[in-house]
Every structure is written in structure tokens, then in C-alpha cells.
Coordinates of C-alpha atoms in Angstrom, one line a residue:
M1 CA -15.9 -10.6 -11.8
H2 CA -14.6 -8.0 -14.3
Y3 CA -12.5 -4.9 -14.1
I4 CA -13.0 -1.5 -15.7
S5 CA -11.1 1.6 -15.5
T6 CA -11.8 4.7 -13.4
R7 CA -11.4 6.8 -16.6
G8 CA -13.7 4.6 -18.7
G9 CA -11.5 3.5 -21.4
M10 CA -10.8 0.0 -20.8
P11 CA -13.3 -2.8 -21.8
P12 CA -14.1 -5.1 -19.0
K13 CA -11.3 -7.6 -18.4
K14 CA -10.7 -10.4 -16.1
F15 CA -8.6 -10.6 -12.9
S16 CA -5.8 -12.5 -14.7
K17 CA -5.7 -9.8 -17.5
I18 CA -5.2 -6.9 -15.0
L19 CA -2.9 -8.7 -12.6
L20 CA 0.3 -7.8 -14.5
A21 CA -0.7 -4.5 -16.2
G22 CA -0.6 -1.7 -13.5
L23 CA -2.3 1.5 -15.0
A24 CA -5.1 0.9 -17.5
P25 CA -4.3 2.0 -21.1
D26 CA -6.5 5.1 -20.6
G27 CA -4.2 6.1 -17.6
G28 CA -6.8 5.2 -15.1
L29 CA -6.8 2.3 -12.5
A30 CA -8.6 -1.0 -12.6
M31 CA -11.5 -1.2 -10.2
P32 CA -14.1 -4.2 -9.8
E33 CA -17.3 -3.6 -11.8
T34 CA -19.0 -4.3 -8.2
Y35 CA -18.1 -5.2 -4.7
P36 CA -19.0 -8.6 -3.7
A37 CA -21.5 -8.0 -0.8
I38 CA -21.0 -9.8 2.4
S39 CA -24.0 -9.9 4.3
P40 CA -24.2 -10.3 8.4
G41 CA -24.6 -14.1 7.9
G42 CA -21.7 -14.0 5.5
L43 CA -19.7 -12.4 8.3
D44 CA -20.8 -15.2 10.7
K45 CA -19.2 -17.8 8.1
L46 CA -16.0 -15.8 8.0
R47 CA -15.2 -15.4 11.8
G48 CA -13.2 -17.8 13.3
L49 CA -11.3 -18.9 10.0
S50 CA -7.7 -19.0 9.9
Y51 CA -6.0 -16.2 8.0
Q52 CA -5.3 -18.4 5.1
E53 CA -9.0 -19.4 5.0
L54 CA -10.1 -16.0 5.2
A55 CA -7.7 -14.7 2.4
F56 CA -9.2 -17.5 0.3
E57 CA -12.9 -16.3 0.9
I58 CA -12.3 -12.6 0.4
I59 CA -9.7 -12.9 -2.7
S60 CA -11.7 -15.6 -4.7
R61 CA -14.6 -13.2 -4.9
F62 CA -12.3 -11.1 -6.9
A63 CA -10.2 -13.5 -8.8
D64 CA -12.9 -15.9 -9.6
D65 CA -10.8 -16.9 -13.2
I66 CA -8.2 -18.7 -10.9
P67 CA -9.4 -22.1 -10.3
A68 CA -9.9 -22.4 -6.7
A69 CA -7.7 -25.3 -5.8
D70 CA -4.8 -23.1 -7.5
L71 CA -5.6 -20.2 -5.4
R72 CA -5.9 -22.2 -2.4
S73 CA -2.4 -23.4 -2.8
I74 CA -0.9 -20.0 -3.7
I75 CA -2.3 -18.5 -0.4
A76 CA -1.1 -21.4 1.5
D77 CA 2.3 -21.0 -0.1
T78 CA 2.3 -17.2 0.8
Y79 CA 1.2 -17.1 4.5
T80 CA 3.5 -19.6 6.4
A81 CA 4.8 -19.5 9.7
G82 CA 8.3 -19.5 8.2
L83 CA 7.9 -16.1 6.3
F84 CA 5.8 -14.4 8.9
Q85 CA 7.2 -15.7 12.0
S86 CA 4.2 -17.0 13.6
K87 CA 1.3 -19.3 12.5
E88 CA -1.1 -16.3 13.2
I89 CA -0.8 -13.9 10.3
A90 CA -1.6 -10.1 11.3
P91 CA -2.0 -10.7 15.2
L92 CA -3.9 -8.2 17.2
K93 CA -1.9 -6.5 19.8
T94 CA -4.3 -5.0 22.4
L95 CA -2.8 -1.9 24.4
E96 CA -6.0 -1.5 26.6
P97 CA -9.5 -2.4 26.2
G98 CA -11.1 -1.0 22.9
L99 CA -7.3 0.2 21.7
H100 CA -5.3 -2.1 19.5
I101 CA -2.5 -2.4 17.1
L102 CA -2.9 -4.8 14.1
G103 CA 0.6 -6.5 13.8
L104 CA 1.3 -6.4 10.2
S105 CA 5.2 -6.3 10.3
N106 CA 6.5 -9.9 10.8
G107 CA 7.2 -10.6 7.3
P108 CA 10.7 -10.7 5.6
T109 CA 11.5 -7.1 5.2
L110 CA 9.7 -6.1 8.6
A111 CA 6.9 -3.9 7.0
F112 CA 3.4 -4.1 6.4
K113 CA 3.6 -4.4 2.5
D114 CA 5.2 -7.9 3.0
I115 CA 1.5 -9.1 3.3
A116 CA 0.6 -8.0 0.0
M117 CA 3.7 -8.3 -1.8
Q118 CA 4.4 -11.9 -0.9
L119 CA 1.1 -12.8 -2.4
L120 CA 1.6 -10.7 -5.6
G121 CA 5.0 -12.5 -6.2
N122 CA 3.5 -15.9 -6.2
L123 CA 0.6 -14.6 -8.1
F124 CA 2.8 -13.2 -10.9
E125 CA 4.9 -16.5 -11.0
Y126 CA 1.8 -18.6 -11.2
A127 CA 0.4 -16.3 -14.2
L128 CA 3.8 -16.1 -16.1
A129 CA 4.2 -20.1 -15.8
K130 CA 0.8 -20.3 -17.7
T131 CA 1.9 -18.2 -20.7
G132 CA 5.8 -18.4 -20.6
D133 CA 6.0 -14.7 -20.8
D134 CA 8.7 -12.7 -19.0
L135 CA 7.9 -9.7 -16.9
N136 CA 10.0 -6.4 -16.2
I137 CA 8.5 -4.9 -12.9
L138 CA 8.8 -1.2 -12.6
G139 CA 8.2 0.3 -9.1
A140 CA 8.7 3.3 -7.1
T141 CA 9.2 3.4 -3.3
S142 CA 9.5 5.7 -0.5
G143 CA 10.9 3.1 1.6
D144 CA 8.9 -0.1 2.2
T145 CA 7.4 -1.2 -1.1
G146 CA 10.9 -1.7 -2.6
P147 CA 12.2 -3.9 -0.2
S148 CA 9.1 -5.7 0.1
A149 CA 8.8 -6.2 -3.8
E150 CA 12.4 -7.0 -4.1
Y151 CA 12.4 -9.9 -1.5
A152 CA 9.1 -11.1 -2.9
M153 CA 10.3 -11.2 -6.3
R154 CA 14.1 -12.3 -6.1
G155 CA 15.0 -15.2 -7.9
K156 CA 11.5 -15.7 -9.4
R157 CA 11.7 -17.2 -12.9
G158 CA 10.9 -14.6 -15.8
I159 CA 10.6 -11.6 -13.5
R160 CA 13.0 -8.6 -13.1
V161 CA 12.6 -5.6 -10.8
F162 CA 13.4 -2.1 -11.4
M163 CA 13.0 0.0 -8.4
L164 CA 13.3 3.6 -8.1
S165 CA 13.7 5.2 -5.0
P166 CA 14.6 8.9 -3.8
Q167 CA 18.3 9.0 -3.5
G168 CA 19.3 9.8 0.4
K169 CA 15.4 10.0 1.4
M170 CA 14.9 6.5 3.0
S171 CA 16.2 5.1 6.2
H172 CA 19.8 3.7 6.1
F173 CA 18.0 0.3 7.2
Q174 CA 15.5 0.6 4.3
T175 CA 18.2 1.4 2.1
A176 CA 20.4 -1.3 3.0
Q177 CA 17.6 -3.7 2.8
M178 CA 17.1 -2.9 -1.0
F179 CA 20.6 -2.0 -2.2
S180 CA 22.3 -5.0 -0.5
L181 CA 20.4 -7.4 -2.7
Q182 CA 22.8 -9.0 -5.2
D183 CA 20.3 -11.1 -7.2
P184 CA 20.9 -10.7 -10.7
N185 CA 17.1 -9.9 -11.2
I186 CA 17.1 -7.0 -9.0
F187 CA 18.0 -3.5 -10.3
N188 CA 18.0 -0.6 -7.9
I189 CA 18.0 2.9 -9.2
A190 CA 18.3 6.0 -7.0
I191 CA 16.7 8.9 -8.5
R192 CA 18.1 12.5 -7.6
G193 CA 14.6 13.9 -6.3
V194 CA 11.8 12.7 -4.0
F195 CA 9.5 10.0 -4.2
D196 CA 6.9 11.7 -6.2
D197 CA 9.5 12.0 -9.2
C198 CA 10.0 8.2 -9.1
Q199 CA 6.1 8.0 -8.9
D200 CA 5.8 10.3 -12.1
I201 CA 8.4 8.2 -13.7
V202 CA 6.5 5.0 -13.3
K203 CA 3.4 6.6 -14.5
A204 CA 5.1 7.9 -17.7
V205 CA 6.5 4.7 -18.4
S206 CA 3.1 2.8 -17.8
N207 CA 1.5 5.5 -20.1
D208 CA 3.6 4.7 -23.0
Y209 CA 1.8 1.8 -24.1
A210 CA 3.8 0.8 -26.9
F211 CA 6.9 0.5 -24.9
K212 CA 4.8 -1.0 -22.1
Q213 CA 3.7 -3.9 -24.5
K214 CA 7.1 -4.5 -26.1
Y215 CA 9.1 -4.8 -22.9
H216 CA 6.4 -6.4 -20.8
I217 CA 6.2 -3.8 -18.2
G218 CA 4.2 -4.7 -15.0
T219 CA 4.0 -2.7 -11.7
V220 CA 3.8 -3.7 -7.8
N221 CA 3.1 -0.3 -6.7
S222 CA -0.3 0.0 -5.0
I223 CA -1.9 1.1 -8.4
N224 CA -1.9 -2.7 -9.0
W225 CA -5.2 -3.9 -7.9
A226 CA -4.0 -7.2 -6.4
R227 CA -2.1 -5.2 -3.7
I228 CA -5.1 -3.5 -2.7
L229 CA -7.2 -6.9 -2.5
A230 CA -4.5 -8.6 -0.5
Q231 CA -4.6 -5.8 2.0
T232 CA -8.3 -5.9 2.2
V233 CA -8.2 -9.3 4.0
Y234 CA -6.5 -7.9 7.2
Y235 CA -9.3 -5.5 7.7
F236 CA -11.4 -8.6 8.0
K237 CA -8.8 -10.2 10.4
G238 CA -8.6 -7.3 12.7
Y239 CA -12.2 -6.7 12.8
F240 CA -12.9 -10.3 13.9
A241 CA -10.1 -10.3 16.3
A242 CA -11.4 -7.1 18.0
T243 CA -15.1 -8.0 18.3
R244 CA -17.3 -10.8 19.7
S245 CA -20.3 -10.3 17.4
N246 CA -21.0 -8.9 13.8
T247 CA -23.4 -6.1 15.4
E248 CA -20.1 -4.2 16.5
Q249 CA -18.6 -1.5 14.8
V250 CA -14.8 -0.6 14.8
S251 CA -12.7 2.4 13.5
F252 CA -9.2 1.9 11.8
A253 CA -6.5 4.3 12.0
V254 CA -4.4 4.1 9.0
P255 CA -0.9 5.8 8.4
S256 CA -1.5 7.3 4.8
G257 CA 0.6 8.4 1.9
N258 CA -0.5 6.8 -1.3
F259 CA -3.7 6.2 0.0
G260 CA -3.4 2.4 -0.9
N261 CA -3.5 0.8 2.7
I262 CA -6.6 2.7 3.7
C263 CA -8.1 2.4 0.0
A264 CA -8.2 -1.4 1.0
G265 CA -10.1 -0.3 4.1
H266 CA -12.5 1.4 2.0
V267 CA -13.1 -1.5 -0.1
A268 CA -13.8 -3.6 3.1
R269 CA -16.4 -1.2 4.2
M270 CA -18.0 -1.3 0.7
M271 CA -18.2 -4.8 1.0
G272 CA -20.2 -4.8 4.2
L273 CA -17.5 -4.8 7.0
P274 CA -19.0 -2.8 9.9
I275 CA -16.3 -0.1 9.9
K276 CA -17.5 3.1 11.5
K277 CA -14.4 5.6 10.6
L278 CA -11.5 5.0 8.5
I279 CA -9.3 7.5 10.2
L280 CA -6.6 8.8 7.8
A281 CA -3.4 10.1 9.4
T282 CA -0.8 12.1 7.6
N283 CA 2.7 13.4 8.6
E284 CA 3.8 17.0 7.4
N285 CA 2.9 16.2 3.8
E286 CA -0.8 16.6 4.4
V287 CA -2.3 16.7 1.0
L288 CA -5.0 13.9 2.0
D289 CA -5.9 15.4 5.4
E290 CA -6.3 18.8 3.5
F291 CA -8.9 17.1 1.2
F292 CA -10.9 15.6 4.0
Q293 CA -10.8 18.9 5.8
T294 CA -11.6 21.1 3.1
G295 CA -12.6 19.5 0.0
C296 CA -9.6 20.8 -2.1
Y297 CA -7.1 17.9 -3.6
R298 CA -4.1 19.9 -4.3
P299 CA -0.9 17.8 -4.9
R300 CA 2.2 19.5 -4.2
A301 CA 5.0 20.3 -6.6
T302 CA 8.2 18.3 -5.8
A303 CA 9.7 21.3 -4.1
E304 CA 7.1 21.3 -1.7
T305 CA 7.5 17.8 -0.5
V306 CA 8.9 17.8 2.9
H307 CA 11.5 15.1 4.0
T308 CA 10.2 13.8 7.5
S309 CA 11.0 11.2 10.0
S310 CA 8.1 9.2 8.7
P311 CA 9.7 9.0 5.3
S312 CA 7.4 6.3 4.0
M313 CA 4.5 8.8 4.1
D314 CA 6.6 11.7 2.1
I315 CA 4.0 11.6 -0.7
S316 CA 2.2 14.5 -2.1
K317 CA 0.5 12.9 -5.1
A318 CA -1.9 9.9 -3.9
S319 CA -2.2 7.5 -7.0
N320 CA -5.0 5.3 -5.1
F321 CA -6.9 8.3 -4.3
E322 CA -8.3 8.3 -7.8
R323 CA -10.1 4.9 -6.6
F324 CA -12.1 6.6 -3.9
I325 CA -13.0 9.6 -6.0
F326 CA -14.5 7.0 -8.7
D327 CA -16.5 5.7 -6.0
L328 CA -17.5 9.1 -4.6
T329 CA -18.8 10.2 -8.0
G330 CA -21.1 7.2 -8.3
R331 CA -18.6 5.8 -10.6
D332 CA -18.8 8.6 -13.1
T333 CA -15.9 8.0 -15.5
A334 CA -16.3 11.5 -17.3
K335 CA -16.2 13.1 -13.9
V336 CA -13.1 11.5 -13.1
K337 CA -11.4 12.2 -16.2
E338 CA -12.2 15.8 -15.8
L339 CA -10.6 16.1 -12.3
W340 CA -7.6 14.2 -13.2
R341 CA -7.0 16.2 -16.2
L342 CA -6.6 19.2 -13.9
V343 CA -4.2 17.0 -11.5
D344 CA -2.3 15.5 -14.3
K345 CA -1.4 19.2 -15.6
G346 CA 0.0 20.0 -12.1
G347 CA -3.3 21.5 -10.9
A348 CA -5.8 20.8 -8.2
F349 CA -9.7 20.5 -7.8
D350 CA -12.1 21.5 -5.1
I351 CA -15.2 20.0 -4.4
A352 CA -16.3 22.1 -1.4
G353 CA -19.8 23.4 -1.7
T354 CA -20.9 20.5 -4.3
P355 CA -23.1 17.6 -3.7
L356 CA -19.9 15.5 -3.9
W357 CA -18.5 17.0 -0.8
E358 CA -21.9 16.5 0.9
K359 CA -21.6 12.6 0.0
V360 CA -17.6 12.3 1.6
K361 CA -19.3 11.8 5.0
D362 CA -21.1 8.7 3.7
F363 CA -17.8 6.9 3.3
G364 CA -16.6 7.1 7.1
F365 CA -13.6 9.0 6.3
V366 CA -12.1 11.5 9.1
S367 CA -8.5 12.7 9.1
G368 CA -5.6 14.3 10.9
T369 CA -2.1 15.2 10.7
S370 CA 1.0 14.7 12.8
N371 CA 4.7 16.1 12.9
H372 CA 8.0 15.1 14.1
A373 CA 7.5 16.5 17.7
A374 CA 3.9 14.7 18.0
R375 CA 5.6 11.4 16.5
I376 CA 8.5 11.1 18.8
A377 CA 6.2 11.8 21.9
T378 CA 3.8 9.3 20.9
I379 CA 6.6 6.7 20.5
R380 CA 7.6 7.7 23.9
N381 CA 4.2 7.7 25.6
I382 CA 3.3 4.3 24.1
R383 CA 6.4 2.8 25.2
D384 CA 5.9 4.1 28.7
R385 CA 2.3 3.2 29.1
Y386 CA 2.0 0.1 27.3
G387 CA 5.5 -1.3 27.5
V388 CA 5.1 -1.4 23.3
L389 CA 7.8 0.0 20.8
V390 CA 6.1 1.4 17.6
D391 CA 7.8 3.0 14.4
P392 CA 7.3 6.7 13.6
H393 CA 4.5 5.9 10.9
T394 CA 2.6 3.7 13.2
A395 CA 3.1 6.6 16.0
D396 CA 1.3 9.1 13.5
G397 CA -1.8 6.7 13.0
L398 CA -2.0 6.4 16.8
K399 CA -1.8 10.1 17.6
V400 CA -4.5 11.0 15.0
G401 CA -6.5 7.8 15.8
L402 CA -6.8 8.6 19.5
E403 CA -7.8 12.1 18.3
H404 CA -10.9 10.5 16.9
R405 CA -11.4 7.8 19.2
E406 CA -15.2 7.1 20.4
D407 CA -16.4 5.5 23.6
G408 CA -17.7 1.9 22.7
V409 CA -16.0 1.5 19.4
P410 CA -12.7 -0.4 19.5
L411 CA -9.8 1.6 17.8
I412 CA -7.6 -0.4 15.6
C413 CA -4.4 1.1 14.4
L414 CA -2.6 -0.4 11.5
E415 CA 1.1 -1.0 11.9
T416 CA 3.5 0.0 9.4
A417 CA 6.8 -1.2 10.3
L418 CA 9.0 -2.9 13.0
P419 CA 11.0 0.1 14.9
V420 CA 14.4 -1.1 13.9
K421 CA 13.8 0.3 10.5
F422 CA 13.8 3.8 11.8
S423 CA 16.4 3.7 14.6
E424 CA 17.3 7.3 14.7
S425 CA 13.9 8.2 15.7
I426 CA 13.7 5.6 18.2
V427 CA 17.0 6.7 19.9
E428 CA 15.8 10.3 19.9
A429 CA 12.5 9.0 21.6
I430 CA 13.7 6.4 24.2
G431 CA 17.3 7.1 24.3
H432 CA 18.6 3.9 22.8
E433 CA 18.5 1.7 19.7
P434 CA 15.6 -0.9 19.1
G435 CA 16.6 -4.5 19.1
R436 CA 17.1 -6.2 16.1
P437 CA 15.6 -9.5 14.7
A438 CA 18.1 -12.3 13.9
G439 CA 19.7 -12.0 10.6
Y440 CA 19.7 -8.1 10.4
E441 CA 22.5 -7.3 12.6
N442 CA 24.9 -6.0 10.1
L443 CA 22.7 -5.2 7.3
E444 CA 24.1 -1.5 6.7
S445 CA 27.6 -2.8 6.2
L446 CA 27.1 -5.1 3.5
P447 CA 28.2 -4.3 0.0
Q448 CA 25.6 -2.4 -2.0
R449 CA 24.6 -2.4 -5.5
Y450 CA 22.6 0.4 -7.2
V451 CA 22.8 3.1 -9.9
V452 CA 22.0 6.8 -9.5
M453 CA 20.0 8.5 -12.2
N454 CA 18.3 11.8 -12.8
A455 CA 14.4 11.9 -12.7
D456 CA 14.1 11.3 -16.3
A457 CA 11.8 8.8 -17.5
D458 CA 13.6 8.3 -20.9
A459 CA 16.8 7.5 -19.3
V460 CA 15.0 4.9 -17.1
K461 CA 13.6 3.4 -20.2
A462 CA 17.1 3.2 -21.9
F463 CA 18.4 1.6 -18.9
M464 CA 15.8 -1.0 -18.7
V465 CA 16.1 -1.9 -22.4
E466 CA 19.9 -2.2 -21.8
Q467 CA 19.1 -4.7 -19.1
T468 CA 16.5 -6.6 -21.0
S469 CA 18.2 -7.4 -24.3
G470 CA 16.5 -10.3 -26.1
I471 CA 12.9 -9.5 -24.9
S472 CA 10.7 -8.1 -27.5

């Protein structure tokens, strides 16, 4: 398996060569040259496997330059009952026949991103041990990537994490999860701005190829292909748990901001998983919903990004969307470059009325949007009807998913996080605080360690150089 760039400017590389890199040298995103096809007979062989066995079968198809024994060991060390509170990773919670929530938030930071990030941390450590190199990870978070990355990388040899977050825009719980970490290899940078400012800084640094090479810059944001790959596994897990035979189809409802989580579903569908619909749910920042409704992709300016009660989705520039457009164009790198030349200049593109727009329906995507009143009502309704408490992002997914639900097609909503991370919204919905897992009782009162900076890529680079003196 080799990887190429969505923009055509990178020679084919093996998995281990793109694992640590983030953006390709041409500014594009790494993509596999082909998707490994899994036949109905192949699905039969995967059904019934443990999560660890399933992860190996999926990931090994994309990471075939890692010896099988090593990959099995990395996966076994990642998906443990100790880290994920149960022997069953990603358990399916059935609300009623044909309606399910895929439980993805039982990891150390109580968010779905732990499932990919814990694997990424172990893969990074494995790769660095082979070369003896150091890695400086630069990331941006709207709330969940940051804690998941920091808890996965804390204390790992040869790794430093520089995590950008929008000052004052995350929940108190999310902020405390990150800023209370005192590990010397973790650096939290609160940016005066919104998430898109943080993401733009990460891209600007990643596009400075000389700086990136000199200071060994890597990324854990979902522009990193290994993140998408790890998330693809739980689509297979959810499908097998919700069906009895591989002749059945399911639909997935996915709360979406940066298009990473639902991109993993797109990959699973391209591999042959019988997914009927990929239901994309946005909050008030409805850039992706606008595209799937109209054909126009118009990332918003910073001032237009709305701060909402599902803050991890407060994103107006969906980095992973380029991966879908790459497939939509038939992997036409010249077309992708043309479209993103407009986007990178702050513009938009519109494919309505073109053959590309006609092809969108072939990929199974539908979409919808939610708002504060709807998510609060959904949290309350799901609790009252099923006795299950969900967080605001999962509520957005359920709200939009139910609008697209079809008779005879199981609907699986991907859980985003545990409700405790968003207690203000839970109190508004049901009148009292959600329960806290053991160990999180006094999180917000712990000492916090972070710096505040303007949205300035050069200032961030200077800070990184200051903290990494001795690396060249």
C-alpha cells in the first residue's frame, strides 16, 4: 500500500513515511492509492472478531510495512479494558429496535477521539524508536482532540505536544482536562480567536516545509491519515453489532465539524461495508450541510464562526473535506488543486449543476443541521424516553439522524463524548448535573499550566523553537 497527495505533488510513500508527517509537501492530504476491497465473503470472516482482531484486519491492509507481529502488539497494547473501562471496545447501546448509539467515549478523556489517539500515540512511539528521532506535535483543538492527544502522548519518549485551542471557547471540563496536565512534554497554547484560527496556524506551520523538517513537526489532527484509519475500524464494529447478516444495510448519523469522523465512514463504505446513508449532522456552523444541500462549499470567515453549546463542532473550515472531494472527482488532483486554490484564498467553490454534483448522491451522504434549542430538547427527550443521557454533540447527531431514519434500516448514531464534559447544557436540559466518573471529581480546581498568544503562526513557531532548543 502506497500513499499519494490529494494535490498530486508527492511521490508514492509507504504508511510509515506518512505516519508522522501531517500535510503532504504540496499542501494536500495523504490518501491511499486504492481502497482495499472487502467482499461479502471477507465480511463474513470479520464478523464475530474481537475489536482488537478487527482492528488488525482493517489496519494491516493500509499499514503493510509494519510487521504483522509488531502491529498486533501495538493494537493489543492500545485497546485494553484498563484504558477503555471494558473488554468490549465501542459497545453498541440499543435505544429501541433499529436505533442505536455506538459507545465511543469510554477512553481516558471520555471522548471518541481516544479510540484513534491512543493508537496514534503507540504508533508514534514505535516509529520513533526505530529511528531514534524526536517529534514535535503541533495540533489544534475545538475541545476533544487536545485532551485525547495529550493523554495519549504524555510521558512518551521523544515526543513533545504543542496544542492550540481557542481561548474561552471550550467547556470548563475540556479546558481543565488539558491545562491541568503538568507533564513537561505538554505545552498548551490558548489562542485569542476561534478554532479555525488555530487550524490555520497548524496548516501554515505545516506548509513551511523547511521549518517542518528542521524541527521535526508532526500532527495529530485528523489531517493525519492514521487518525482516519483508526476510526474506520469502529464503523465495521458498529455494523456487525447492529446486523445479523452481511446482506443488511445500516445508516450512520455522525456529528460533524472537521469531516474527519464521517470521512472514516466514507472509507469504510468505499471498502465495501454495506452503509446505505452517511448522515452528516452540523450545528449552527452549517458549512458542510450547506454543501450537501446546495453544492456550494463556502468556509466562513473567523468572524462568522458561531460559538455554540456543541463547541467541538464550531468549525467553518473542514480540513478532511478535501479527501472526499478527491474521491468525488475520480482522484483528479488537478481539479482538487483548482478548487482548493479558491478555498485557500478565502473563497468558495460551487459544483451545483455540474457532473460532479450529480455524482455526490452515489456516495451515500445526506445532511442536516441542529441548533441549541433542538439539542437541549433532544437531550431531554432521549433521557425521558430511553433513560439514556447524551452530550450535546451526540444530540445533534441523533436529531439529524432521526430526520433521515428509514424503516428497515438500522440507524447508528456515533457518540461524541460523555455528558459530564458539557454539564451546563445537561443542567439546562434535565435540571441537574450529570454524574462524574471516578477520578474527575475536582478536575476544574486543579492548577493549570498554559500560555496565551495571538493568532500568529510566526509567534507560535518562535515559542516552539524556544521549547525545543537542542533539536536540529
